[in-house]
Amino acid sequence: MALEIERRFRVSGDAWRGLAPGVPYRQGYLSVEKERTVRVRVVGQQAWLTLKGNISDVTRHEFEYEIPLADAQTIMGAMCPMVVDKLRHRIEHGGFIWEVDEFFGDNAGLVLAEIELPGEDTPFDKPAWLGEEVTHDGRFTNAYLSKHPFSRW
């Protein structure tokens, strides 16, 4: 069974900048319910369709399938009312990879960091640039941001 166990934090300050290059991500959502989300994501010349099912605020079922880039672009343009654009920086710290997402467009100004863990209770070292934890605040999911952009809060 494919599980995603993830904690999410706001980022404080700019000390994280320069630790890793950013890669542009573009993603659109076909379903944005708490119980399930369906998204299409484009990174460079590759694309994926991802299905997530809620288990808890920290753990979800996750199934991801590579799809043709042209299909992803058509789905995003025809079926996704809003896309989320961001730069993802993959930063190693304390034996884990932190994914720091710097958002653009209607979500500009928001910077979030996520860490994927092997278990909900797995201990981890927090980098100094980490701010408040927002794992339990659904407003900070990309799915929510696709319908309720940060600039409109």
Tab-separated table of N, CA and C in Angstrom:
chain	number	residue	atom	x	y	z
A	1	MET	N	0.844	-1.171	0.000
A	1	MET	CA	0.000	0.000	0.000
A	1	MET	C	0.890	1.235	0.000
A	2	ALA	N	0.578	2.218	-0.841
A	2	ALA	CA	1.356	3.447	-0.942
A	2	ALA	C	0.847	4.467	0.076
A	3	LEU	N	1.734	4.834	1.013
A	3	LEU	CA	1.381	5.815	2.035
A	3	LEU	C	2.330	7.000	1.960
A	4	GLU	N	1.793	8.171	2.266
A	4	GLU	CA	2.582	9.383	2.396
A	4	GLU	C	2.390	9.881	3.822
A	5	ILE	N	3.505	9.956	4.572
A	5	ILE	CA	3.482	10.467	5.944
A	5	ILE	C	4.314	11.736	5.919
A	6	GLU	N	3.648	12.862	6.144
A	6	GLU	CA	4.274	14.142	5.865
A	6	GLU	C	3.919	15.169	6.926
A	7	ARG	N	4.895	16.009	7.293
A	7	ARG	CA	4.667	17.141	8.185
A	7	ARG	C	4.973	18.406	7.396
A	8	ARG	N	4.226	19.480	7.670
A	8	ARG	CA	4.320	20.714	6.886
A	8	ARG	C	4.530	21.897	7.833
A	9	PHE	N	5.394	22.824	7.414
A	9	PHE	CA	5.745	23.984	8.215
A	9	PHE	C	5.819	25.231	7.336
A	10	ARG	N	5.537	26.380	7.930
A	10	ARG	CA	5.847	27.643	7.263
A	10	ARG	C	7.346	27.850	7.391
A	11	VAL	N	7.910	28.605	6.468
A	11	VAL	CA	9.339	28.904	6.489
A	11	VAL	C	9.511	30.331	6.994
A	12	SER	N	10.497	30.510	7.843
A	12	SER	CA	10.768	31.804	8.445
A	12	SER	C	12.104	32.340	7.941
A	13	GLY	N	12.100	33.522	7.369
A	13	GLY	CA	13.337	34.143	6.913
A	13	GLY	C	13.840	33.580	5.596
A	14	ASP	N	15.082	33.945	5.267
A	14	ASP	CA	15.666	33.566	3.976
A	14	ASP	C	16.901	32.685	4.103
A	15	ALA	N	17.193	32.164	5.284
A	15	ALA	CA	18.413	31.365	5.485
A	15	ALA	C	18.424	30.097	4.628
A	16	TRP	N	17.289	29.633	4.170
A	16	TRP	CA	17.199	28.436	3.343
A	16	TRP	C	17.597	28.702	1.891
A	17	ARG	N	17.499	29.969	1.490
A	17	ARG	CA	17.797	30.312	0.093
A	17	ARG	C	19.260	30.013	-0.215
A	18	GLY	N	19.500	29.472	-1.360
A	18	GLY	CA	20.854	29.162	-1.771
A	18	GLY	C	21.328	27.782	-1.338
A	19	LEU	N	20.528	27.059	-0.545
A	19	LEU	CA	20.935	25.724	-0.100
A	19	LEU	C	20.691	24.661	-1.170
A	20	ALA	N	19.778	24.943	-2.102
A	20	ALA	CA	19.475	24.005	-3.193
A	20	ALA	C	18.791	24.782	-4.311
A	21	PRO	N	19.026	24.388	-5.565
A	21	PRO	CA	18.351	25.076	-6.671
A	21	PRO	C	16.850	24.789	-6.657
A	22	GLY	N	16.088	25.695	-7.250
A	22	GLY	CA	14.646	25.502	-7.352
A	22	GLY	C	14.264	24.902	-8.690
A	23	VAL	N	13.281	24.027	-8.675
A	23	VAL	CA	12.755	23.396	-9.884
A	23	VAL	C	11.292	23.828	-10.024
A	24	PRO	N	10.895	24.371	-11.188
A	24	PRO	CA	9.504	24.802	-11.369
A	24	PRO	C	8.525	23.616	-11.376
A	25	TYR	N	7.460	23.766	-10.614
A	25	TYR	CA	6.362	22.799	-10.567
A	25	TYR	C	5.094	23.536	-10.954
A	26	ARG	N	4.225	22.845	-11.680
A	26	ARG	CA	2.898	23.371	-12.002
A	26	ARG	C	1.929	22.235	-11.761
A	27	GLN	N	0.881	22.509	-10.982
A	27	GLN	CA	-0.085	21.448	-10.712
A	27	GLN	C	-1.496	22.004	-10.657
A	28	GLY	N	-2.416	21.188	-11.149
A	28	GLY	CA	-3.830	21.528	-11.143
A	28	GLY	C	-4.599	20.405	-10.483
A	29	TYR	N	-5.776	20.752	-9.956
A	29	TYR	CA	-6.560	19.787	-9.183
A	29	TYR	C	-7.892	19.505	-9.848
A	30	LEU	N	-8.212	18.203	-9.939
A	30	LEU	CA	-9.493	17.750	-10.482
A	30	LEU	C	-10.497	17.514	-9.356
A	31	SER	N	-10.004	17.177	-8.174
A	31	SER	CA	-10.853	16.964	-6.996
A	31	SER	C	-10.110	17.506	-5.783
A	32	VAL	N	-10.796	18.293	-4.979
A	32	VAL	CA	-10.180	18.882	-3.791
A	32	VAL	C	-11.091	18.715	-2.575
A	33	GLU	N	-11.347	17.492	-2.240
A	33	GLU	CA	-12.103	17.182	-1.032
A	33	GLU	C	-11.124	16.672	0.015
A	34	LYS	N	-11.449	16.863	1.298
A	34	LYS	CA	-10.548	16.398	2.353
A	34	LYS	C	-10.320	14.885	2.249
A	35	GLU	N	-11.343	14.141	1.896
A	35	GLU	CA	-11.244	12.684	1.834
A	35	GLU	C	-10.423	12.198	0.653
A	36	ARG	N	-10.362	13.017	-0.422
A	36	ARG	CA	-9.627	12.589	-1.612
A	36	ARG	C	-9.275	13.800	-2.461
A	37	THR	N	-8.080	13.749	-3.013
A	37	THR	CA	-7.677	14.763	-3.984
A	37	THR	C	-7.114	14.045	-5.204
A	38	VAL	N	-7.331	14.667	-6.349
A	38	VAL	CA	-6.781	14.161	-7.605
A	38	VAL	C	-6.106	15.350	-8.285
A	39	ARG	N	-4.815	15.199	-8.567
A	39	ARG	CA	-4.086	16.309	-9.177
A	39	ARG	C	-3.280	15.823	-10.367
A	40	VAL	N	-2.983	16.768	-11.241
A	40	VAL	CA	-2.055	16.548	-12.339
A	40	VAL	C	-0.884	17.502	-12.103
A	41	ARG	N	0.336	16.995	-12.289
A	41	ARG	CA	1.540	17.787	-12.000
A	41	ARG	C	2.487	17.713	-13.189
A	42	VAL	N	3.082	18.870	-13.510
A	42	VAL	CA	4.092	18.944	-14.563
A	42	VAL	C	5.376	19.489	-13.957
A	43	VAL	N	6.460	18.741	-14.183
A	43	VAL	CA	7.799	19.146	-13.758
A	43	VAL	C	8.701	18.953	-14.976
A	44	GLY	N	9.149	20.056	-15.552
A	44	GLY	CA	9.964	19.960	-16.770
A	44	GLY	C	9.159	19.325	-17.891
A	45	GLN	N	9.672	18.247	-18.453
A	45	GLN	CA	9.007	17.554	-19.550
A	45	GLN	C	8.305	16.274	-19.088
A	46	GLN	N	8.092	16.145	-17.777
A	46	GLN	CA	7.407	14.971	-17.239
A	46	GLN	C	6.119	15.401	-16.539
A	47	ALA	N	5.181	14.441	-16.465
A	47	ALA	CA	3.893	14.742	-15.843
A	47	ALA	C	3.368	13.512	-15.115
A	48	TRP	N	2.577	13.761	-14.060
A	48	TRP	CA	2.017	12.692	-13.244
A	48	TRP	C	0.575	13.005	-12.888
A	49	LEU	N	-0.189	11.943	-12.729
A	49	LEU	CA	-1.526	12.004	-12.161
A	49	LEU	C	-1.418	11.384	-10.775
A	50	THR	N	-1.885	12.098	-9.751
A	50	THR	CA	-1.746	11.636	-8.371
A	50	THR	C	-3.099	11.610	-7.692
A	51	LEU	N	-3.360	10.515	-6.990
A	51	LEU	CA	-4.578	10.363	-6.192
A	51	LEU	C	-4.163	10.231	-4.734
A	52	LYS	N	-4.801	11.020	-3.856
A	52	LYS	CA	-4.498	10.961	-2.427
A	52	LYS	C	-5.792	10.764	-1.665
A	53	GLY	N	-5.737	9.896	-0.670
A	53	GLY	CA	-6.897	9.629	0.187
A	53	GLY	C	-6.531	9.866	1.636
A	54	ASN	N	-7.328	10.619	2.333
A	54	ASN	CA	-7.047	11.008	3.706
A	54	ASN	C	-7.154	9.834	4.678
A	55	ILE	N	-6.144	9.681	5.528
A	55	ILE	CA	-6.185	8.745	6.649
A	55	ILE	C	-6.165	9.544	7.946
A	56	SER	N	-5.227	10.514	8.025
A	56	SER	CA	-5.146	11.441	9.159
A	56	SER	C	-4.552	12.736	8.626
A	57	ASP	N	-4.342	13.726	9.497
A	57	ASP	CA	-3.736	14.973	9.039
A	57	ASP	C	-2.310	14.760	8.546
A	58	VAL	N	-1.663	13.696	8.997
A	58	VAL	CA	-0.255	13.438	8.682
A	58	VAL	C	-0.093	12.342	7.625
A	59	THR	N	-1.009	11.388	7.573
A	59	THR	CA	-0.869	10.214	6.707
A	59	THR	C	-1.991	10.151	5.675
A	60	ARG	N	-1.592	9.848	4.429
A	60	ARG	CA	-2.560	9.693	3.341
A	60	ARG	C	-2.160	8.523	2.458
A	61	HIS	N	-3.148	7.912	1.826
A	61	HIS	CA	-2.855	7.002	0.718
A	61	HIS	C	-2.375	7.887	-0.422
A	62	GLU	N	-1.392	7.406	-1.179
A	62	GLU	CA	-0.922	8.175	-2.327
A	62	GLU	C	-0.566	7.223	-3.457
A	63	PHE	N	-1.173	7.470	-4.609
A	63	PHE	CA	-0.905	6.692	-5.812
A	63	PHE	C	-0.551	7.683	-6.914
A	64	GLU	N	0.602	7.475	-7.532
A	64	GLU	CA	1.085	8.423	-8.530
A	64	GLU	C	1.478	7.670	-9.793
A	65	TYR	N	1.027	8.193	-10.951
A	65	TYR	CA	1.245	7.538	-12.231
A	65	TYR	C	1.763	8.542	-13.247
A	66	GLU	N	2.852	8.199	-13.909
A	66	GLU	CA	3.354	9.082	-14.957
A	66	GLU	C	2.386	9.038	-16.140
A	67	ILE	N	2.115	10.215	-16.714
A	67	ILE	CA	1.229	10.325	-17.869
A	67	ILE	C	1.934	11.166	-18.939
A	68	PRO	N	1.482	11.094	-20.182
A	68	PRO	CA	2.095	11.907	-21.237
A	68	PRO	C	1.959	13.407	-20.929
A	69	LEU	N	3.021	14.147	-21.201
A	69	LEU	CA	3.031	15.581	-20.953
A	69	LEU	C	1.871	16.283	-21.655
A	70	ALA	N	1.609	15.936	-22.897
A	70	ALA	CA	0.524	16.581	-23.650
A	70	ALA	C	-0.833	16.341	-22.975
A	71	ASP	N	-1.040	15.141	-22.436
A	71	ASP	CA	-2.285	14.857	-21.713
A	71	ASP	C	-2.397	15.742	-20.474
A	72	ALA	N	-1.307	15.849	-19.726
A	72	ALA	CA	-1.310	16.667	-18.507
A	72	ALA	C	-1.620	18.125	-18.827
A	73	GLN	N	-1.027	18.639	-19.884
A	73	GLN	CA	-1.268	20.033	-20.268
A	73	GLN	C	-2.721	20.248	-20.690
A	74	THR	N	-3.292	19.279	-21.389
A	74	THR	CA	-4.696	19.384	-21.794
A	74	THR	C	-5.613	19.306	-20.580
A	75	ILE	N	-5.351	18.360	-19.691
A	75	ILE	CA	-6.163	18.220	-18.471
A	75	ILE	C	-6.106	19.516	-17.671
A	76	MET	N	-4.898	20.057	-17.478
A	76	MET	CA	-4.747	21.280	-16.702
A	76	MET	C	-5.503	22.438	-17.337
A	77	GLY	N	-5.395	22.560	-18.645
A	77	GLY	CA	-6.045	23.667	-19.335
A	77	GLY	C	-7.550	23.539	-19.421
A	78	ALA	N	-8.064	22.320	-19.532
A	78	ALA	CA	-9.493	22.116	-19.751
A	78	ALA	C	-10.278	21.777	-18.496
A	79	MET	N	-9.627	21.194	-17.475
A	79	MET	CA	-10.375	20.670	-16.338
A	79	MET	C	-9.978	21.238	-14.983
A	80	CYS	N	-8.929	22.021	-14.939
A	80	CYS	CA	-8.447	22.554	-13.657
A	80	CYS	C	-8.670	24.060	-13.633
A	81	PRO	N	-9.606	24.547	-12.817
A	81	PRO	CA	-9.921	25.971	-12.815
A	81	PRO	C	-8.755	26.860	-12.398
A	82	MET	N	-7.869	26.346	-11.552
A	82	MET	CA	-6.699	27.115	-11.166
A	82	MET	C	-5.521	26.180	-10.989
A	83	VAL	N	-4.374	26.638	-11.427
A	83	VAL	CA	-3.163	25.861	-11.231
A	83	VAL	C	-2.313	26.520	-10.156
A	84	VAL	N	-1.480	25.729	-9.529
A	84	VAL	CA	-0.553	26.206	-8.517
A	84	VAL	C	0.840	26.167	-9.127
A	85	ASP	N	1.508	27.313	-9.114
A	85	ASP	CA	2.871	27.412	-9.625
A	85	ASP	C	3.813	27.656	-8.457
A	86	LYS	N	4.928	26.912	-8.457
A	86	LYS	CA	5.883	27.055	-7.361
A	86	LYS	C	7.263	26.600	-7.810
A	87	LEU	N	8.259	27.009	-7.051
A	87	LEU	CA	9.608	26.476	-7.188
A	87	LEU	C	9.822	25.550	-6.012
A	88	ARG	N	10.292	24.348	-6.277
A	88	ARG	CA	10.574	23.385	-5.205
A	88	ARG	C	12.084	23.266	-5.044
A	89	HIS	N	12.523	23.451	-3.800
A	89	HIS	CA	13.926	23.320	-3.429
A	89	HIS	C	14.033	22.098	-2.525
A	90	ARG	N	14.858	21.124	-2.901
A	90	ARG	CA	15.044	19.898	-2.096
A	90	ARG	C	16.326	20.059	-1.282
A	91	ILE	N	16.147	20.239	0.039
A	91	ILE	CA	17.260	20.562	0.934
A	91	ILE	C	17.465	19.423	1.925
A	92	GLU	N	18.690	18.882	1.963
A	92	GLU	CA	19.009	17.816	2.922
A	92	GLU	C	19.341	18.458	4.270
A	93	HIS	N	18.735	17.907	5.319
A	93	HIS	CA	19.021	18.374	6.684
A	93	HIS	C	18.716	17.232	7.655
A	94	GLY	N	19.680	16.898	8.473
A	94	GLY	CA	19.466	15.896	9.517
A	94	GLY	C	19.103	14.518	9.005
A	95	GLY	N	19.580	14.152	7.827
A	95	GLY	CA	19.296	12.828	7.279
A	95	GLY	C	17.981	12.714	6.527
A	96	PHE	N	17.263	13.819	6.379
A	96	PHE	CA	15.994	13.838	5.633
A	96	PHE	C	16.069	14.892	4.541
A	97	ILE	N	15.203	14.765	3.558
A	97	ILE	CA	15.063	15.780	2.514
A	97	ILE	C	13.856	16.647	2.848
A	98	TRP	N	14.095	17.938	2.950
A	98	TRP	CA	13.024	18.920	3.117
A	98	TRP	C	12.685	19.472	1.743
A	99	GLU	N	11.406	19.503	1.409
A	99	GLU	CA	10.965	20.115	0.161
A	99	GLU	C	10.411	21.485	0.514
A	100	VAL	N	11.139	22.514	0.103
A	100	VAL	CA	10.731	23.889	0.377
A	100	VAL	C	10.081	24.435	-0.880
A	101	ASP	N	8.812	24.792	-0.767
A	101	ASP	CA	8.040	25.290	-1.904
A	101	ASP	C	7.828	26.793	-1.770
A	102	GLU	N	8.292	27.506	-2.784
A	102	GLU	CA	8.116	28.952	-2.875
A	102	GLU	C	7.022	29.191	-3.916
A	103	PHE	N	5.888	29.712	-3.493
A	103	PHE	CA	4.712	29.827	-4.359
A	103	PHE	C	4.714	31.141	-5.135
A	104	PHE	N	4.044	31.114	-6.296
A	104	PHE	CA	3.936	32.276	-7.162
A	104	PHE	C	2.470	32.526	-7.518
A	105	GLY	N	2.225	33.503	-8.366
A	105	GLY	CA	0.868	33.826	-8.784
A	105	GLY	C	0.042	34.288	-7.598
A	106	ASP	N	-1.184	33.795	-7.497
A	106	ASP	CA	-2.087	34.189	-6.408
A	106	ASP	C	-1.636	33.679	-5.048
A	107	ASN	N	-0.646	32.788	-5.017
A	107	ASN	CA	-0.117	32.279	-3.746
A	107	ASN	C	1.258	32.870	-3.417
A	108	ALA	N	1.657	33.907	-4.148
A	108	ALA	CA	2.959	34.535	-3.936
A	108	ALA	C	3.084	35.017	-2.493
A	109	GLY	N	4.292	34.885	-1.976
A	109	GLY	CA	4.564	35.295	-0.598
A	109	GLY	C	4.532	34.143	0.380
A	110	LEU	N	3.976	33.028	-0.033
A	110	LEU	CA	3.896	31.853	0.831
A	110	LEU	C	5.079	30.933	0.546
A	111	VAL	N	5.764	30.507	1.608
A	111	VAL	CA	6.852	29.540	1.489
A	111	VAL	C	6.612	28.464	2.546
A	112	LEU	N	6.491	27.222	2.086
A	112	LEU	CA	6.231	26.083	2.972
A	112	LEU	C	7.335	25.049	2.837
A	113	ALA	N	7.578	24.321	3.922
A	113	ALA	CA	8.547	23.220	3.911
A	113	ALA	C	7.831	21.955	4.360
A	114	GLU	N	8.095	20.861	3.660
A	114	GLU	CA	7.503	19.565	3.996
A	114	GLU	C	8.610	18.544	4.184
A	115	ILE	N	8.375	17.627	5.094
A	115	ILE	CA	9.286	16.510	5.300
A	115	ILE	C	8.462	15.239	5.258
A	116	GLU	N	8.919	14.264	4.477
A	116	GLU	CA	8.243	12.966	4.419
A	116	GLU	C	8.969	12.022	5.368
A	117	LEU	N	8.193	11.328	6.185
A	117	LEU	CA	8.749	10.501	7.255
A	117	LEU	C	8.321	9.050	7.106
A	118	PRO	N	9.092	8.120	7.667
A	118	PRO	CA	8.695	6.706	7.603
A	118	PRO	C	7.562	6.366	8.560
A	119	GLY	N	7.318	7.178	9.594
A	119	GLY	CA	6.233	6.933	10.539
A	119	GLY	C	5.759	8.241	11.147
A	120	GLU	N	4.526	8.281	11.631
A	120	GLU	CA	3.978	9.512	12.196
A	120	GLU	C	4.770	10.010	13.398
A	121	ASP	N	5.371	9.105	14.156
A	121	ASP	CA	6.106	9.488	15.357
A	121	ASP	C	7.615	9.542	15.159
A	122	THR	N	8.083	9.492	13.918
A	122	THR	CA	9.516	9.529	13.650
A	122	THR	C	10.100	10.879	14.080
A	123	PRO	N	11.150	10.866	14.931
A	123	PRO	CA	11.779	12.132	15.320
A	123	PRO	C	12.619	12.697	14.175
A	124	PHE	N	12.748	14.014	14.139
A	124	PHE	CA	13.564	14.664	13.114
A	124	PHE	C	14.075	15.987	13.657
A	125	ASP	N	15.215	16.407	13.134
A	125	ASP	CA	15.831	17.668	13.513
A	125	ASP	C	15.239	18.783	12.655
A	126	LYS	N	14.825	19.856	13.308
A	126	LYS	CA	14.230	20.979	12.585
A	126	LYS	C	15.301	22.002	12.224
A	127	PRO	N	15.378	22.381	10.951
A	127	PRO	CA	16.324	23.431	10.564
A	127	PRO	C	15.938	24.769	11.208
A	128	ALA	N	16.923	25.648	11.378
A	128	ALA	CA	16.700	26.943	12.027
A	128	ALA	C	15.714	27.818	11.263
A	129	TRP	N	15.572	27.606	9.949
A	129	TRP	CA	14.702	28.443	9.130
A	129	TRP	C	13.247	27.972	9.136
A	130	LEU	N	12.956	26.950	9.933
A	130	LEU	CA	11.591	26.443	10.005
A	130	LEU	C	10.746	27.325	10.926
A	131	GLY	N	9.533	27.626	10.490
A	131	GLY	CA	8.595	28.398	11.297
A	131	GLY	C	7.564	27.478	11.925
A	132	GLU	N	6.355	28.002	12.102
A	132	GLU	CA	5.296	27.251	12.775
A	132	GLU	C	4.859	26.032	11.971
A	133	GLU	N	4.482	24.979	12.684
A	133	GLU	CA	3.956	23.788	12.018
A	133	GLU	C	2.516	24.043	11.604
A	134	VAL	N	2.180	23.670	10.362
A	134	VAL	CA	0.831	23.865	9.827
A	134	VAL	C	0.251	22.552	9.288
A	135	THR	N	0.834	21.425	9.708
A	135	THR	CA	0.363	20.116	9.239
A	135	THR	C	-1.127	19.949	9.456
A	136	HIS	N	-1.624	20.394	10.587
A	136	HIS	CA	-3.028	20.175	10.946
A	136	HIS	C	-3.950	21.284	10.448
A	137	ASP	N	-3.410	22.240	9.703
A	137	ASP	CA	-4.205	23.345	9.158
A	137	ASP	C	-4.376	23.117	7.662
A	138	GLY	N	-5.533	22.622	7.268
A	138	GLY	CA	-5.807	22.260	5.880
A	138	GLY	C	-5.663	23.393	4.887
A	139	ARG	N	-5.650	24.640	5.355
A	139	ARG	CA	-5.495	25.773	4.435
A	139	ARG	C	-4.130	25.770	3.745
A	140	PHE	N	-3.170	25.078	4.340
A	140	PHE	CA	-1.821	25.087	3.790
A	140	PHE	C	-1.530	23.900	2.882
A	141	THR	N	-2.560	23.173	2.468
A	141	THR	CA	-2.360	22.127	1.463
A	141	THR	C	-2.428	22.770	0.079
A	142	ASN	N	-1.703	22.209	-0.860
A	142	ASN	CA	-1.738	22.730	-2.221
A	142	ASN	C	-3.142	22.644	-2.806
A	143	ALA	N	-3.874	21.606	-2.451
A	143	ALA	CA	-5.242	21.457	-2.951
A	143	ALA	C	-6.110	22.629	-2.499
A	144	TYR	N	-6.022	22.998	-1.222
A	144	TYR	CA	-6.794	24.137	-0.713
A	144	TYR	C	-6.345	25.428	-1.394
A	145	LEU	N	-5.035	25.602	-1.537
A	145	LEU	CA	-4.504	26.813	-2.163
A	145	LEU	C	-4.948	26.955	-3.611
A	146	SER	N	-5.266	25.833	-4.264
A	146	SER	CA	-5.725	25.907	-5.656
A	146	SER	C	-7.106	26.542	-5.762
A	147	LYS	N	-7.890	26.462	-4.697
A	147	LYS	CA	-9.241	27.049	-4.694
A	147	LYS	C	-9.320	28.336	-3.879
A	148	HIS	N	-8.448	28.464	-2.898
A	148	HIS	CA	-8.461	29.606	-1.980
A	148	HIS	C	-7.042	30.159	-1.872
A	149	PRO	N	-6.605	30.911	-2.874
A	149	PRO	CA	-5.217	31.374	-2.905
A	149	PRO	C	-4.835	32.209	-1.678
A	150	PHE	N	-3.597	32.106	-1.308
A	150	PHE	CA	-3.028	32.781	-0.131
A	150	PHE	C	-3.271	34.296	-0.182
A	151	SER	N	-3.213	34.891	-1.374
A	151	SER	CA	-3.385	36.349	-1.509
A	151	SER	C	-4.794	36.816	-1.143
A	152	ARG	N	-5.744	35.899	-1.050
A	152	ARG	CA	-7.133	36.265	-0.748
A	152	ARG	C	-7.529	35.979	0.697
A	153	TRP	N	-6.589	35.545	1.511
A	153	TRP	CA	-6.907	35.242	2.908
A	153	TRP	C	-7.101	36.528	3.697
